[in-house]
Amino acid sequence: LNKLGKKGYFKEKKNIKTMADAVQAGKPVVDHSEGFIAAVMRQKEIDHHASHSNLINQWLHLISSSIFIYCYGIFFNDYATAMYLGLFSLIIRQSGHYIFEPPCHEKEQAMLGFDTESKVQVVITYAVIPLLVMGYMQYSGVIEISLAQAWLGVTFTVVFGRVALLWYRYGFVVSMHWYVKFITDPFTDIPAYWKSGYQIFSPTLVQGALHASFPNYISEPAGYVKPTTHFDESSEAKKEK
């Protein structure tokens, strides 16, 4: 049994329960004592606090999640359109992280999912695929898969590759915490960030968000109060208890 454990067949159930402990350890929050749904929602909350603090980023996520939900609805009837729209949505989503979200690399280590640096690498991979397809067509003149199929293959590789890695490191159940969290994010982003749909039209709130993104270039407006989200309110309620 000890030999099997060393080979990774049995995972050592070490818990890292708080975001602060996770950041200090450089490892994600993993609590094997939590129920499945509670652990999934915990990961969503950690993800929000780590890299979704900026109003503009939240607004871009609101748009992106709305597109993703539409893509879910049409995928089995028109997967090619779903892939094209999904990639457009992904670019919108990751631009919010890369451009507007303040530096958050250390906090992102508490997540089971990809950090911003890894997400940018994934987007670059998607961007390279059309070049590879065109290069192959130039070389051979014939290609048996479409661009949408190539992107779909990359998507499955990235998602289930992450599942496999988490499974290896923390066990199957923890890998499913991230997978379920990942595929349901568009549905929970809507109630979490719906306020950004009208807050984005407030010059004061937008300037405050831009100040958080570019503090050396944009000043914080007078009387600025950072808006809260569903996740912020939930965290405050837990603290009060």
PDB file of C-alpha atoms in Angstrom:
ATOM      1  CA  LEU A   1       0.000   0.000   0.000  1.00  0.00           C
ATOM      2  CA  ASN A   2       2.842   2.368   0.800  1.00  0.00           C
ATOM      3  CA  LYS A   3       4.374   1.708  -2.630  1.00  0.00           C
ATOM      4  CA  LEU A   4       1.047   2.328  -4.334  1.00  0.00           C
ATOM      5  CA  GLY A   5       0.641   5.532  -2.374  1.00  0.00           C
ATOM      6  CA  LYS A   6       4.041   6.778  -3.471  1.00  0.00           C
ATOM      7  CA  LYS A   7       3.092   6.088  -7.095  1.00  0.00           C
ATOM      8  CA  GLY A   8       0.012   8.286  -6.764  1.00  0.00           C
ATOM      9  CA  TYR A   9      -2.750   5.637  -6.733  1.00  0.00           C
ATOM     10  CA  PHE A  10      -3.837   6.826  -3.318  1.00  0.00           C
ATOM     11  CA  LYS A  11      -3.764  10.558  -2.622  1.00  0.00           C
ATOM     12  CA  GLU A  12      -2.592  11.954   0.656  1.00  0.00           C
ATOM     13  CA  LYS A  13      -5.522  13.920   2.046  1.00  0.00           C
ATOM     14  CA  LYS A  14      -3.820  17.071   3.254  1.00  0.00           C
ATOM     15  CA  ASN A  15      -6.249  19.938   3.723  1.00  0.00           C
ATOM     16  CA  ILE A  16      -5.497  23.587   3.003  1.00  0.00           C
ATOM     17  CA  LYS A  17      -8.668  25.256   4.173  1.00  0.00           C
ATOM     18  CA  THR A  18      -8.102  29.003   3.882  1.00  0.00           C
ATOM     19  CA  MET A  19      -7.093  31.222   1.003  1.00  0.00           C
ATOM     20  CA  ALA A  20      -4.378  32.833   3.158  1.00  0.00           C
ATOM     21  CA  ASP A  21      -2.818  29.424   3.914  1.00  0.00           C
ATOM     22  CA  ALA A  22      -3.036  28.476   0.243  1.00  0.00           C
ATOM     23  CA  VAL A  23      -1.307  31.664  -0.899  1.00  0.00           C
ATOM     24  CA  GLN A  24       1.433  31.136   1.670  1.00  0.00           C
ATOM     25  CA  ALA A  25       1.924  27.510   0.601  1.00  0.00           C
ATOM     26  CA  GLY A  26       1.629  28.277  -3.092  1.00  0.00           C
ATOM     27  CA  LYS A  27      -0.966  25.508  -3.410  1.00  0.00           C
ATOM     28  CA  PRO A  28      -4.738  25.527  -4.009  1.00  0.00           C
ATOM     29  CA  VAL A  29      -7.383  25.355  -1.320  1.00  0.00           C
ATOM     30  CA  VAL A  30      -8.317  21.676  -0.916  1.00  0.00           C
ATOM     31  CA  ASP A  31     -10.606  20.572   1.898  1.00  0.00           C
ATOM     32  CA  HIS A  32     -11.509  16.886   1.680  1.00  0.00           C
ATOM     33  CA  SER A  33     -13.986  17.248   4.530  1.00  0.00           C
ATOM     34  CA  GLU A  34     -16.295  19.548   2.528  1.00  0.00           C
ATOM     35  CA  GLY A  35     -19.358  18.288   0.714  1.00  0.00           C
ATOM     36  CA  PHE A  36     -19.166  18.207  -3.085  1.00  0.00           C
ATOM     37  CA  ILE A  37     -21.426  21.175  -3.847  1.00  0.00           C
ATOM     38  CA  ALA A  38     -19.925  23.207  -1.002  1.00  0.00           C
ATOM     39  CA  ALA A  39     -16.423  22.549  -2.380  1.00  0.00           C
ATOM     40  CA  VAL A  40     -17.470  23.611  -5.896  1.00  0.00           C
ATOM     41  CA  MET A  41     -18.995  26.838  -4.613  1.00  0.00           C
ATOM     42  CA  ARG A  42     -15.920  27.414  -2.442  1.00  0.00           C
ATOM     43  CA  GLN A  43     -13.756  27.252  -5.563  1.00  0.00           C
ATOM     44  CA  LYS A  44     -16.013  29.789  -7.296  1.00  0.00           C
ATOM     45  CA  GLU A  45     -15.698  32.132  -4.333  1.00  0.00           C
ATOM     46  CA  ILE A  46     -11.905  31.742  -4.254  1.00  0.00           C
ATOM     47  CA  ASP A  47     -11.761  32.394  -7.998  1.00  0.00           C
ATOM     48  CA  HIS A  48     -13.752  35.598  -7.561  1.00  0.00           C
ATOM     49  CA  HIS A  49     -11.621  36.958  -4.723  1.00  0.00           C
ATOM     50  CA  ALA A  50      -8.403  36.002  -6.501  1.00  0.00           C
ATOM     51  CA  SER A  51      -9.002  37.491  -9.935  1.00  0.00           C
ATOM     52  CA  HIS A  52     -12.434  39.066 -10.395  1.00  0.00           C
ATOM     53  CA  SER A  53     -12.279  42.199  -8.272  1.00  0.00           C
ATOM     54  CA  ASN A  54     -12.398  44.740 -11.099  1.00  0.00           C
ATOM     55  CA  LEU A  55     -15.754  46.105 -12.324  1.00  0.00           C
ATOM     56  CA  ILE A  56     -14.692  46.139 -15.992  1.00  0.00           C
ATOM     57  CA  ASN A  57     -13.498  42.551 -15.733  1.00  0.00           C
ATOM     58  CA  GLN A  58     -16.829  41.584 -14.139  1.00  0.00           C
ATOM     59  CA  TRP A  59     -18.748  43.298 -16.948  1.00  0.00           C
ATOM     60  CA  LEU A  60     -16.703  41.482 -19.594  1.00  0.00           C
ATOM     61  CA  HIS A  61     -17.394  38.222 -17.756  1.00  0.00           C
ATOM     62  CA  LEU A  62     -21.114  39.017 -17.789  1.00  0.00           C
ATOM     63  CA  ILE A  63     -21.002  39.402 -21.581  1.00  0.00           C
ATOM     64  CA  SER A  64     -18.767  36.368 -22.027  1.00  0.00           C
ATOM     65  CA  SER A  65     -20.902  34.123 -19.825  1.00  0.00           C
ATOM     66  CA  SER A  66     -24.055  35.124 -21.689  1.00  0.00           C
ATOM     67  CA  ILE A  67     -22.394  34.081 -24.968  1.00  0.00           C
ATOM     68  CA  PHE A  68     -21.144  30.827 -23.448  1.00  0.00           C
ATOM     69  CA  ILE A  69     -24.650  29.901 -22.283  1.00  0.00           C
ATOM     70  CA  TYR A  70     -25.910  30.447 -25.832  1.00  0.00           C
ATOM     71  CA  CYS A  71     -23.043  28.260 -27.109  1.00  0.00           C
ATOM     72  CA  TYR A  72     -24.078  25.500 -24.692  1.00  0.00           C
ATOM     73  CA  GLY A  73     -27.585  25.669 -26.131  1.00  0.00           C
ATOM     74  CA  ILE A  74     -26.553  25.300 -29.779  1.00  0.00           C
ATOM     75  CA  PHE A  75     -23.509  23.047 -29.401  1.00  0.00           C
ATOM     76  CA  PHE A  76     -25.093  19.714 -30.365  1.00  0.00           C
ATOM     77  CA  ASN A  77     -26.910  21.215 -33.348  1.00  0.00           C
ATOM     78  CA  ASP A  78     -24.160  23.548 -34.606  1.00  0.00           C
ATOM     79  CA  TYR A  79     -20.886  22.908 -32.830  1.00  0.00           C
ATOM     80  CA  ALA A  80     -18.889  24.944 -35.381  1.00  0.00           C
ATOM     81  CA  THR A  81     -20.800  28.161 -34.616  1.00  0.00           C
ATOM     82  CA  ALA A  82     -20.580  27.344 -30.903  1.00  0.00           C
ATOM     83  CA  MET A  83     -16.792  27.036 -31.193  1.00  0.00           C
ATOM     84  CA  TYR A  84     -16.401  30.317 -33.117  1.00  0.00           C
ATOM     85  CA  LEU A  85     -18.624  32.228 -30.679  1.00  0.00           C
ATOM     86  CA  GLY A  86     -17.035  30.453 -27.726  1.00  0.00           C
ATOM     87  CA  LEU A  87     -13.550  31.492 -28.784  1.00  0.00           C
ATOM     88  CA  PHE A  88     -14.715  35.086 -29.254  1.00  0.00           C
ATOM     89  CA  SER A  89     -16.223  34.904 -25.770  1.00  0.00           C
ATOM     90  CA  LEU A  90     -12.984  33.474 -24.376  1.00  0.00           C
ATOM     91  CA  ILE A  91     -10.982  36.387 -25.787  1.00  0.00           C
ATOM     92  CA  ILE A  92     -13.409  38.870 -24.198  1.00  0.00           C
ATOM     93  CA  ARG A  93     -13.159  36.992 -20.904  1.00  0.00           C
ATOM     94  CA  GLN A  94      -9.389  36.761 -20.767  1.00  0.00           C
ATOM     95  CA  SER A  95      -8.868  40.368 -21.855  1.00  0.00           C
ATOM     96  CA  GLY A  96     -10.676  41.319 -18.666  1.00  0.00           C
ATOM     97  CA  HIS A  97      -8.128  39.345 -16.649  1.00  0.00           C
ATOM     98  CA  TYR A  98      -5.044  40.340 -18.573  1.00  0.00           C
ATOM     99  CA  ILE A  99      -5.767  44.049 -19.126  1.00  0.00           C
ATOM    100  CA  PHE A 100      -7.955  45.242 -16.276  1.00  0.00           C
ATOM    101  CA  GLU A 101      -7.507  42.938 -13.300  1.00  0.00           C
ATOM    102  CA  PRO A 102      -4.816  44.202 -10.869  1.00  0.00           C
ATOM    103  CA  PRO A 103      -1.808  41.871 -10.351  1.00  0.00           C
ATOM    104  CA  CYS A 104      -3.120  38.763  -8.621  1.00  0.00           C
ATOM    105  CA  HIS A 105      -0.682  35.934  -9.368  1.00  0.00           C
ATOM    106  CA  GLU A 106      -0.112  35.037  -5.710  1.00  0.00           C
ATOM    107  CA  LYS A 107      -3.835  34.892  -4.920  1.00  0.00           C
ATOM    108  CA  GLU A 108      -4.481  32.775  -8.006  1.00  0.00           C
ATOM    109  CA  GLN A 109      -2.315  30.003  -6.528  1.00  0.00           C
ATOM    110  CA  ALA A 110      -5.228  29.285  -4.183  1.00  0.00           C
ATOM    111  CA  MET A 111      -7.381  28.216  -7.155  1.00  0.00           C
ATOM    112  CA  LEU A 112      -7.589  24.730  -8.627  1.00  0.00           C
ATOM    113  CA  GLY A 113      -7.937  26.269 -12.085  1.00  0.00           C
ATOM    114  CA  PHE A 114      -5.590  28.094 -14.427  1.00  0.00           C
ATOM    115  CA  ASP A 115      -3.941  31.348 -13.382  1.00  0.00           C
ATOM    116  CA  THR A 116      -3.961  34.372 -15.710  1.00  0.00           C
ATOM    117  CA  GLU A 117      -0.563  33.537 -17.192  1.00  0.00           C
ATOM    118  CA  SER A 118      -1.744  30.045 -18.134  1.00  0.00           C
ATOM    119  CA  LYS A 119      -5.007  31.393 -19.542  1.00  0.00           C
ATOM    120  CA  VAL A 120      -3.086  33.735 -21.835  1.00  0.00           C
ATOM    121  CA  GLN A 121      -1.035  30.772 -23.037  1.00  0.00           C
ATOM    122  CA  VAL A 122      -4.251  28.881 -23.824  1.00  0.00           C
ATOM    123  CA  VAL A 123      -5.575  31.831 -25.853  1.00  0.00           C
ATOM    124  CA  ILE A 124      -2.272  32.006 -27.756  1.00  0.00           C
ATOM    125  CA  THR A 125      -2.596  28.296 -28.528  1.00  0.00           C
ATOM    126  CA  TYR A 126      -6.041  28.894 -30.036  1.00  0.00           C
ATOM    127  CA  ALA A 127      -4.581  31.765 -32.096  1.00  0.00           C
ATOM    128  CA  VAL A 128      -1.775  29.570 -33.443  1.00  0.00           C
ATOM    129  CA  ILE A 129      -4.135  26.825 -34.663  1.00  0.00           C
ATOM    130  CA  PRO A 130      -5.344  28.726 -37.797  1.00  0.00           C
ATOM    131  CA  LEU A 131      -1.710  29.369 -38.762  1.00  0.00           C
ATOM    132  CA  LEU A 132      -0.916  25.667 -38.436  1.00  0.00           C
ATOM    133  CA  VAL A 133      -3.995  24.750 -40.490  1.00  0.00           C
ATOM    134  CA  MET A 134      -3.064  27.217 -43.237  1.00  0.00           C
ATOM    135  CA  GLY A 135       0.539  26.025 -43.204  1.00  0.00           C
ATOM    136  CA  TYR A 136      -0.551  22.411 -43.530  1.00  0.00           C
ATOM    137  CA  MET A 137      -2.902  23.295 -46.407  1.00  0.00           C
ATOM    138  CA  GLN A 138      -0.103  25.188 -48.119  1.00  0.00           C
ATOM    139  CA  TYR A 139       2.188  22.208 -47.756  1.00  0.00           C
ATOM    140  CA  SER A 140      -0.207  19.363 -48.621  1.00  0.00           C
ATOM    141  CA  GLY A 141      -3.139  21.138 -50.255  1.00  0.00           C
ATOM    142  CA  VAL A 142      -5.651  18.953 -48.395  1.00  0.00           C
ATOM    143  CA  ILE A 143      -6.836  18.895 -44.807  1.00  0.00           C
ATOM    144  CA  GLU A 144      -9.486  16.585 -43.417  1.00  0.00           C
ATOM    145  CA  ILE A 145     -10.548  18.606 -40.373  1.00  0.00           C
ATOM    146  CA  SER A 146     -12.116  22.030 -40.121  1.00  0.00           C
ATOM    147  CA  LEU A 147     -10.816  24.901 -38.005  1.00  0.00           C
ATOM    148  CA  ALA A 148     -13.740  24.414 -35.617  1.00  0.00           C
ATOM    149  CA  GLN A 149     -12.814  20.745 -35.197  1.00  0.00           C
ATOM    150  CA  ALA A 150      -9.194  21.677 -34.500  1.00  0.00           C
ATOM    151  CA  TRP A 151     -10.295  24.209 -31.872  1.00  0.00           C
ATOM    152  CA  LEU A 152     -12.644  21.627 -30.379  1.00  0.00           C
ATOM    153  CA  GLY A 153      -9.737  19.211 -30.062  1.00  0.00           C
ATOM    154  CA  VAL A 154      -7.652  21.860 -28.300  1.00  0.00           C
ATOM    155  CA  THR A 155     -10.560  22.565 -25.942  1.00  0.00           C
ATOM    156  CA  PHE A 156     -10.943  18.924 -24.930  1.00  0.00           C
ATOM    157  CA  THR A 157      -7.173  18.584 -24.504  1.00  0.00           C
ATOM    158  CA  VAL A 158      -6.907  21.671 -22.272  1.00  0.00           C
ATOM    159  CA  VAL A 159      -9.965  20.899 -20.124  1.00  0.00           C
ATOM    160  CA  PHE A 160      -9.452  17.175 -19.632  1.00  0.00           C
ATOM    161  CA  GLY A 161      -5.708  17.634 -19.381  1.00  0.00           C
ATOM    162  CA  ARG A 162      -6.367  19.866 -16.380  1.00  0.00           C
ATOM    163  CA  VAL A 163      -8.772  17.298 -14.945  1.00  0.00           C
ATOM    164  CA  ALA A 164      -6.118  14.581 -15.325  1.00  0.00           C
ATOM    165  CA  LEU A 165      -3.471  16.730 -13.641  1.00  0.00           C
ATOM    166  CA  LEU A 166      -5.726  17.561 -10.685  1.00  0.00           C
ATOM    167  CA  TRP A 167      -6.768  13.907 -10.445  1.00  0.00           C
ATOM    168  CA  TYR A 168      -3.115  12.892 -10.264  1.00  0.00           C
ATOM    169  CA  ARG A 169      -2.271  15.531  -7.652  1.00  0.00           C
ATOM    170  CA  TYR A 170      -5.344  15.548  -5.405  1.00  0.00           C
ATOM    171  CA  GLY A 171      -7.611  12.667  -6.401  1.00  0.00           C
ATOM    172  CA  PHE A 172     -10.649  12.201  -8.634  1.00  0.00           C
ATOM    173  CA  VAL A 173     -13.177  13.996  -6.421  1.00  0.00           C
ATOM    174  CA  VAL A 174     -11.092  17.180  -6.217  1.00  0.00           C
ATOM    175  CA  SER A 175     -10.590  17.124 -10.003  1.00  0.00           C
ATOM    176  CA  MET A 176     -14.391  17.024 -10.339  1.00  0.00           C
ATOM    177  CA  HIS A 177     -14.671  20.038  -8.024  1.00  0.00           C
ATOM    178  CA  TRP A 178     -12.809  22.060 -10.638  1.00  0.00           C
ATOM    179  CA  TYR A 179     -14.521  20.472 -13.652  1.00  0.00           C
ATOM    180  CA  VAL A 180     -18.042  21.134 -12.371  1.00  0.00           C
ATOM    181  CA  LYS A 181     -16.991  24.609 -11.270  1.00  0.00           C
ATOM    182  CA  PHE A 182     -15.545  25.283 -14.735  1.00  0.00           C
ATOM    183  CA  ILE A 183     -18.534  24.159 -16.816  1.00  0.00           C
ATOM    184  CA  THR A 184     -21.061  25.922 -14.556  1.00  0.00           C
ATOM    185  CA  ASP A 185     -19.173  29.235 -14.288  1.00  0.00           C
ATOM    186  CA  PRO A 186     -21.268  30.945 -17.005  1.00  0.00           C
ATOM    187  CA  PHE A 187     -24.451  30.189 -15.059  1.00  0.00           C
ATOM    188  CA  THR A 188     -23.132  31.472 -11.712  1.00  0.00           C
ATOM    189  CA  ASP A 189     -21.389  34.497 -13.261  1.00  0.00           C
ATOM    190  CA  ILE A 190     -24.765  35.946 -14.293  1.00  0.00           C
ATOM    191  CA  PRO A 191     -26.188  36.311 -10.738  1.00  0.00           C
ATOM    192  CA  ALA A 192     -22.735  37.228  -9.402  1.00  0.00           C
ATOM    193  CA  TYR A 193     -21.968  40.023 -11.865  1.00  0.00           C
ATOM    194  CA  TRP A 194     -25.351  41.188 -13.191  1.00  0.00           C
ATOM    195  CA  LYS A 195     -24.990  44.527 -11.379  1.00  0.00           C
ATOM    196  CA  SER A 196     -21.995  45.353 -13.567  1.00  0.00           C
ATOM    197  CA  GLY A 197     -24.443  45.544 -16.480  1.00  0.00           C
ATOM    198  CA  TYR A 198     -25.625  48.949 -15.227  1.00  0.00           C
ATOM    199  CA  GLN A 199     -22.679  49.917 -13.018  1.00  0.00           C
ATOM    200  CA  ILE A 200     -20.478  50.097 -16.122  1.00  0.00           C
ATOM    201  CA  PHE A 201     -22.407  53.221 -17.165  1.00  0.00           C
ATOM    202  CA  SER A 202     -21.358  55.081 -14.009  1.00  0.00           C
ATOM    203  CA  PRO A 203     -18.348  57.334 -14.807  1.00  0.00           C
ATOM    204  CA  THR A 204     -17.275  57.289 -11.145  1.00  0.00           C
ATOM    205  CA  LEU A 205     -17.310  53.500 -10.875  1.00  0.00           C
ATOM    206  CA  VAL A 206     -15.528  53.065 -14.201  1.00  0.00           C
ATOM    207  CA  GLN A 207     -12.825  55.575 -13.224  1.00  0.00           C
ATOM    208  CA  GLY A 208     -12.423  53.758  -9.916  1.00  0.00           C
ATOM    209  CA  ALA A 209     -12.021  50.457 -11.771  1.00  0.00           C
ATOM    210  CA  LEU A 210      -9.499  51.993 -14.165  1.00  0.00           C
ATOM    211  CA  HIS A 211      -7.583  53.442 -11.210  1.00  0.00           C
ATOM    212  CA  ALA A 212      -7.320  49.916  -9.764  1.00  0.00           C
ATOM    213  CA  SER A 213      -6.002  48.716 -13.134  1.00  0.00           C
ATOM    214  CA  PHE A 214      -3.669  51.633 -13.867  1.00  0.00           C
ATOM    215  CA  PRO A 215      -2.965  53.442 -10.553  1.00  0.00           C
ATOM    216  CA  ASN A 216       0.021  55.317 -11.988  1.00  0.00           C
ATOM    217  CA  TYR A 217      -2.015  56.892 -14.765  1.00  0.00           C
ATOM    218  CA  ILE A 218      -5.590  57.289 -13.518  1.00  0.00           C
ATOM    219  CA  SER A 219      -6.556  58.846 -10.190  1.00  0.00           C
ATOM    220  CA  GLU A 220      -9.252  57.526  -7.905  1.00  0.00           C
ATOM    221  CA  PRO A 221     -12.406  59.689  -8.155  1.00  0.00           C
ATOM    222  CA  ALA A 222     -13.644  61.573  -5.117  1.00  0.00           C
ATOM    223  CA  GLY A 223     -16.239  59.699  -3.117  1.00  0.00           C
ATOM    224  CA  TYR A 224     -15.519  56.402  -4.850  1.00  0.00           C
ATOM    225  CA  VAL A 225     -16.894  53.303  -3.134  1.00  0.00           C
ATOM    226  CA  LYS A 226     -16.003  49.974  -4.681  1.00  0.00           C
ATOM    227  CA  PRO A 227     -19.153  48.076  -5.700  1.00  0.00           C
ATOM    228  CA  THR A 228     -19.805  44.653  -4.200  1.00  0.00           C
ATOM    229  CA  THR A 229     -20.947  41.424  -5.806  1.00  0.00           C
ATOM    230  CA  HIS A 230     -22.884  38.373  -4.673  1.00  0.00           C
ATOM    231  CA  PHE A 231     -19.615  36.666  -3.676  1.00  0.00           C
ATOM    232  CA  ASP A 232     -18.493  39.682  -1.600  1.00  0.00           C
ATOM    233  CA  GLU A 233     -21.832  39.804   0.211  1.00  0.00           C
ATOM    234  CA  SER A 234     -21.699  36.049   0.840  1.00  0.00           C
ATOM    235  CA  SER A 235     -18.188  36.317   2.303  1.00  0.00           C
ATOM    236  CA  GLU A 236     -19.229  39.151   4.614  1.00  0.00           C
ATOM    237  CA  ALA A 237     -22.239  37.153   5.806  1.00  0.00           C
ATOM    238  CA  LYS A 238     -19.974  34.206   6.675  1.00  0.00           C
ATOM    239  CA  LYS A 239     -17.639  36.490   8.640  1.00  0.00           C
ATOM    240  CA  GLU A 240     -20.547  37.843  10.664  1.00  0.00           C
ATOM    241  CA  LYS A 241     -21.569  34.325  11.598  1.00  0.00           C
TER     242      LYS A 241
END
